[in-house]
Tab-separated table of C-alpha atoms in Angstrom:
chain	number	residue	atom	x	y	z
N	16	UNK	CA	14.736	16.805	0.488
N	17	UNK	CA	10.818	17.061	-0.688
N	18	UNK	CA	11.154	18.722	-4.186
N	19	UNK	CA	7.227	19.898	-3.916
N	20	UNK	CA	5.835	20.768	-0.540
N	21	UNK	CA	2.453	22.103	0.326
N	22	UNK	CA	1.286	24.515	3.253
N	23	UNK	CA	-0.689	24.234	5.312
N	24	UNK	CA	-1.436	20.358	5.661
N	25	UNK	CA	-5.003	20.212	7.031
N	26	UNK	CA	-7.381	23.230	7.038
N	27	UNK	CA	-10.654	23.482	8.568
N	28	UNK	CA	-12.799	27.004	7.788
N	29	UNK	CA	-16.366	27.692	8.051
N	30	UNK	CA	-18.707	28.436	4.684
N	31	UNK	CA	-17.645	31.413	3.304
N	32	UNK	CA	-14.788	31.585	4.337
N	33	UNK	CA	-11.264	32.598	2.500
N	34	UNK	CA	-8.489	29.905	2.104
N	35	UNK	CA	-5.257	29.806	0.268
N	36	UNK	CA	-3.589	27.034	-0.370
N	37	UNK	CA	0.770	27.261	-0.919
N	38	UNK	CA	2.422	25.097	-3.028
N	39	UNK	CA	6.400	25.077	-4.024
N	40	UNK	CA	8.539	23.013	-6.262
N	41	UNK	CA	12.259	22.784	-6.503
N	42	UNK	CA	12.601	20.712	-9.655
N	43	UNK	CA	12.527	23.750	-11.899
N	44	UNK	CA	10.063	22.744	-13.526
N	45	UNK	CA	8.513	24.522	-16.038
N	46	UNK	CA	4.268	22.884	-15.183
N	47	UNK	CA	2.718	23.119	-12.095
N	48	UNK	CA	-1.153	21.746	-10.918
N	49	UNK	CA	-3.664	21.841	-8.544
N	50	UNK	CA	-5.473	18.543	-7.925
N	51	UNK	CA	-8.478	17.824	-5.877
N	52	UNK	CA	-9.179	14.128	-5.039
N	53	UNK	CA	-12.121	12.614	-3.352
N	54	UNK	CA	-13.526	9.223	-3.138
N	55	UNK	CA	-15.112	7.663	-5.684
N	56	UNK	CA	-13.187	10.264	-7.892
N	57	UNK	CA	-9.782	9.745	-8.760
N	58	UNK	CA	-7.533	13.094	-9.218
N	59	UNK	CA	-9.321	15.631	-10.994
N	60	UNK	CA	-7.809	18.555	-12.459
N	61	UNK	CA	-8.931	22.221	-10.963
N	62	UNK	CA	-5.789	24.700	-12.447
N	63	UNK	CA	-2.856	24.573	-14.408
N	64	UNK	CA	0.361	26.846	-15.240
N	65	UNK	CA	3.365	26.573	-17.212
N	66	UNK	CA	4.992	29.173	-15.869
N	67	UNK	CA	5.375	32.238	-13.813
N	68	UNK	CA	1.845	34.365	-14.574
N	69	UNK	CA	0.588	31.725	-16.874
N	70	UNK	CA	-2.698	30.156	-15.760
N	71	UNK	CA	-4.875	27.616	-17.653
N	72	UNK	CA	-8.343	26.233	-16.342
N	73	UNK	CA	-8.285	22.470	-15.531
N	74	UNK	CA	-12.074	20.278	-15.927
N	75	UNK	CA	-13.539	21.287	-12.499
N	76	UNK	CA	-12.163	25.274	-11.599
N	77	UNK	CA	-15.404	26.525	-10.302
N	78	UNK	CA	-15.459	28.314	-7.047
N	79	UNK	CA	-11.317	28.588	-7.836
N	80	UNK	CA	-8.515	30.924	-8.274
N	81	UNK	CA	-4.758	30.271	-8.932
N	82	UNK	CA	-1.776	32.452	-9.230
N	83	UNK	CA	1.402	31.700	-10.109
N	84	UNK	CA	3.669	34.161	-9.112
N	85	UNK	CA	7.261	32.347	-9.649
N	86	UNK	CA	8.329	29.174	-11.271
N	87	UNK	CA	8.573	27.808	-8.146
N	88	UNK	CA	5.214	28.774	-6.017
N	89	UNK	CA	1.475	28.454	-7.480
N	90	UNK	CA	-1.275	29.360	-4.916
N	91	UNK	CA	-4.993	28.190	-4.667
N	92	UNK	CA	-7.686	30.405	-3.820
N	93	UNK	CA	-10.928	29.508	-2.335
N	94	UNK	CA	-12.901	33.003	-1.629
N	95	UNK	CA	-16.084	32.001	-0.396
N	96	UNK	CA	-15.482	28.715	0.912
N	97	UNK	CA	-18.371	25.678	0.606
N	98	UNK	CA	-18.675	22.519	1.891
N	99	UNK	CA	-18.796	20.890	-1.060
N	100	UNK	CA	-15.106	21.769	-1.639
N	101	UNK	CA	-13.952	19.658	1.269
N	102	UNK	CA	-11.622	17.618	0.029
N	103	UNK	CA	-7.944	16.596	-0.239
N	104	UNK	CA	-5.943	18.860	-2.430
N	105	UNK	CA	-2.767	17.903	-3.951
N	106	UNK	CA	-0.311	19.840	-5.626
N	107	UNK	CA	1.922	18.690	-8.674
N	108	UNK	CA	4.767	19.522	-10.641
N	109	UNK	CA	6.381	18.171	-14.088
N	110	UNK	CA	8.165	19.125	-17.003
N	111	UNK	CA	5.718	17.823	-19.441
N	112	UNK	CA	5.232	14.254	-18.565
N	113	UNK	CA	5.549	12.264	-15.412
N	114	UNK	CA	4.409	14.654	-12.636
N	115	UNK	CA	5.637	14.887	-8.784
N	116	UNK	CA	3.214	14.942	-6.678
N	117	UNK	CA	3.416	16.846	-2.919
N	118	UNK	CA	2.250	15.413	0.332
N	119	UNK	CA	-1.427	17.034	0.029
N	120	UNK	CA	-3.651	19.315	2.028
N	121	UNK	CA	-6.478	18.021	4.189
N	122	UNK	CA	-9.237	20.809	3.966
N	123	UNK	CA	-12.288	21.161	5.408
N	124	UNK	CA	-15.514	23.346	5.336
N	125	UNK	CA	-18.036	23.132	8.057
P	3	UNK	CA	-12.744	16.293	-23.544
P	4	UNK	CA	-10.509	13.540	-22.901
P	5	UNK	CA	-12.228	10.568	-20.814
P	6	UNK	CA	-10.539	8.144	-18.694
P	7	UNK	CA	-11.975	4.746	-17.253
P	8	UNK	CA	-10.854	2.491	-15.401
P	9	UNK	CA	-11.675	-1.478	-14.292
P	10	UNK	CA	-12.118	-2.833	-11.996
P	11	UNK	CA	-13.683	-0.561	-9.307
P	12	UNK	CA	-11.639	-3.229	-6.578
P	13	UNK	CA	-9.634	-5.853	-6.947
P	14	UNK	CA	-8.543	-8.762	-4.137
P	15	UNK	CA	-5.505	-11.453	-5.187
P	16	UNK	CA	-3.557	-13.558	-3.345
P	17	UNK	CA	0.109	-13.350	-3.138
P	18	UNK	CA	1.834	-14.463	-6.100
P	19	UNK	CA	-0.968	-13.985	-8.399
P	20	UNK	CA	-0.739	-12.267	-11.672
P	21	UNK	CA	-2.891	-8.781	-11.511
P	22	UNK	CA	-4.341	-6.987	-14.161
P	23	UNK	CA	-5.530	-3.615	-14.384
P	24	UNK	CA	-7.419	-1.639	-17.085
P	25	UNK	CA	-7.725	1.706	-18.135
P	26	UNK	CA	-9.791	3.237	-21.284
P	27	UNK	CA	-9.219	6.415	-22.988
P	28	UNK	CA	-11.431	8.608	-25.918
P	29	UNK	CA	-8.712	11.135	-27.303
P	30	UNK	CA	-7.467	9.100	-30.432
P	31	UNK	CA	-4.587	12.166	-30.411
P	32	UNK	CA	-3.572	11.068	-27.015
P	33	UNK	CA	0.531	10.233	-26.722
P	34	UNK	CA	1.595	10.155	-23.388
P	35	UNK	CA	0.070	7.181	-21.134
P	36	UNK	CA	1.004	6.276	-17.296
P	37	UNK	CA	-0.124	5.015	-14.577
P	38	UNK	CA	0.519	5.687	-10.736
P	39	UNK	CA	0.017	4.363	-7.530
P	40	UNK	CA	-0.810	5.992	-4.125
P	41	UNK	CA	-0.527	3.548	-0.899
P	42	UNK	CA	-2.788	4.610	2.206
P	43	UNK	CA	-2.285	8.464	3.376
P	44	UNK	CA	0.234	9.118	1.024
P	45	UNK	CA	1.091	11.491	-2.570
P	46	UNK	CA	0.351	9.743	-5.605
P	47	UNK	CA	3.766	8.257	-7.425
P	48	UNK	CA	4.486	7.183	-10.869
P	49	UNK	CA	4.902	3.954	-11.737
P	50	UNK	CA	5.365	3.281	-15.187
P	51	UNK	CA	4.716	5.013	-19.057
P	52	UNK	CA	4.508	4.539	-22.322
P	53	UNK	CA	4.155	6.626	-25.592
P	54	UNK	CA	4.133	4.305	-28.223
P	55	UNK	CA	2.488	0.852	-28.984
P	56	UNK	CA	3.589	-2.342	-27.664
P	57	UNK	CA	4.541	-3.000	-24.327
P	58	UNK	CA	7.038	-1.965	-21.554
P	59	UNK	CA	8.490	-4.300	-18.651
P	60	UNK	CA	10.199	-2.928	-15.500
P	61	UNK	CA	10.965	-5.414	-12.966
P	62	UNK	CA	7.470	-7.468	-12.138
P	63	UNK	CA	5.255	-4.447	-13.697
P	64	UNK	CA	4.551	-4.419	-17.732
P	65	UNK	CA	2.759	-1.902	-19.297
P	66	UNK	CA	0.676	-2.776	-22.940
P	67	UNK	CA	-1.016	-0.079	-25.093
P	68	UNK	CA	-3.047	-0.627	-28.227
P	69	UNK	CA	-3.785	2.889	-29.273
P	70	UNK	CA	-6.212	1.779	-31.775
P	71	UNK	CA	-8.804	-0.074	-29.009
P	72	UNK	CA	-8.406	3.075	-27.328
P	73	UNK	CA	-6.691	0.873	-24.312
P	74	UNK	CA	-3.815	0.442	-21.849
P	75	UNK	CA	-3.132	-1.483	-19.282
P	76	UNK	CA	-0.783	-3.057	-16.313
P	77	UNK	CA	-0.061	-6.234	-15.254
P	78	UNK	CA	2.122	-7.058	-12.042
P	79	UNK	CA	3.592	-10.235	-11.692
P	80	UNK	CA	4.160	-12.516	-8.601
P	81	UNK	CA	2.097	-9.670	-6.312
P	82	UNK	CA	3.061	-9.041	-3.100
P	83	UNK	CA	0.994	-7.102	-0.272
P	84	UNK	CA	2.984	-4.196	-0.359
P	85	UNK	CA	1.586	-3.774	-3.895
P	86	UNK	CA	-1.499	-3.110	-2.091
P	87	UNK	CA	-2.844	0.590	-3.071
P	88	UNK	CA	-5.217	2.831	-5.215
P	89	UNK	CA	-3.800	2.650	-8.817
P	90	UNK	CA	-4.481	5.638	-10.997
P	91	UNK	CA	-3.960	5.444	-15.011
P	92	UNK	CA	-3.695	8.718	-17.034
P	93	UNK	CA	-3.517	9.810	-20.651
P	94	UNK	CA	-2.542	13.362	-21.982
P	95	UNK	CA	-5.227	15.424	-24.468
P	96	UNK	CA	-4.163	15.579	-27.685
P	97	UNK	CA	-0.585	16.723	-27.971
P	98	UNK	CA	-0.325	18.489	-25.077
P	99	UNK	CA	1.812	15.961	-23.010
P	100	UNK	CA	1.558	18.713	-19.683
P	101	UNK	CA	-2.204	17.809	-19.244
P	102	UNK	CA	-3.459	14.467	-17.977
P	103	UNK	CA	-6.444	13.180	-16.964
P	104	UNK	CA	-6.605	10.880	-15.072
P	105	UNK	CA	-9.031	7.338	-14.204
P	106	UNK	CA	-11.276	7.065	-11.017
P	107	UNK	CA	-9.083	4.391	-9.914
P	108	UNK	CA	-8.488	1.048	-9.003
P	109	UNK	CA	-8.264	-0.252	-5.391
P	110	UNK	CA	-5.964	-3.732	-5.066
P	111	UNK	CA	-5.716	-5.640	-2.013
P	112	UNK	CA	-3.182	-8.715	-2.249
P	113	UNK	CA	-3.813	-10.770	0.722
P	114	UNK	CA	-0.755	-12.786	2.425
């Protein structure tokens, strides 16, 4: 059974638009992450929390929100949506360390 | 800021050929090093890490880290075409071993 699951998988809004992105782990871990990855890019780091209420700001958290509301879901907000935040988002959980990555959400912003 | 790079950009070998993969890193404080691989369409995985110098060997993949050039790398042995996929390095900042940042990555295509 997937121990980190993301919903929805692919996304498509128009500019300005609101989107949230779900993520939930069942590794009890302690860390969780939002990820966005584009070509060219590598993974790059847009919120963090290590634990339930706890956020930290990653390197690129502009145009961003997260909430964390239990150990086991953190949520990404986009609230005015622009095309330059098309873009595969992954979701990732660890306990320090090696972190478990979910299957990704494909969203787009026409 | 901690800064990750990582070379080559691409990388073709043939099957059975030794491959070797880079990765750079600026936060002397850094302790937690790893790298990960994500085929085609799917999550990113870890592969292998190491905190301390020296070098680690799991099966045809060995990991080396010389914290004082500020390098790691991997190196997989007799590589087959299923090894075929982006390969991502990461170091931690500082002592914070729940952070990483990760490398731009390296694309490896072993031909048959």
């Amino acid at each position: 059974e997937a121990a980190v699951t993301q919903s929805p998988r692919n996304k498509v809004t128009v500019t300005g638009g609101n989107v949230t992105l779900s993520c939930r782990q069942t590794n009890s871990h302690n860390y969780m992450y939002w990820y966005r990855q584009d070509t060219g890019h590598g993974l790059r780091l847009i919120h963090y929390s290590y634990g339930a209420g706890n956020l930290q700001i990653g390197d690129v958290p502009d145009g961003y929100k997260a909430t964390r509301t239990t150990q086991e879901d953190f949520f990404l907000l986009l609230e005015l949506a622009s095309p330059s935040q098309t873009s595969l988002y992954f979701c990732a959980s660890s306990e320090a360390g090696e972190q478990y990555f979910g299957p990704g959400t494909r969203l787009t912003v026409l | 800021q901690q800064k990750v790079q990582q070379s080559p950009e691409s990388l073709i070998v043939p099957e059975g050929a030794m491959t070797s993969l880079n990765c750079t890193f600026s936060d002397s404080a850094s302790q937690y090093f790893a790298w990960y691989r994500q085929h085609s369409g799917k999550a990113p995985k870890a592969l292998m890490s190491i905190f301390s110098n020296g070098e680690k060997e799991e099966g045809r993949f060995t990991i080396h880290l010389n914290k004082a050039s500020l390098h790691f790398s991997l190196h997989i042995r007799d590589s087959q075409p299923s090894d075929s996929a982006l390969y991502l390095c990461a170091a931690n900042t500082g002592a914070n071993t729940g952070k990483l940042t990760f490398g731009h990555g390296t694309i490896l295509r072993v031909h048959p």
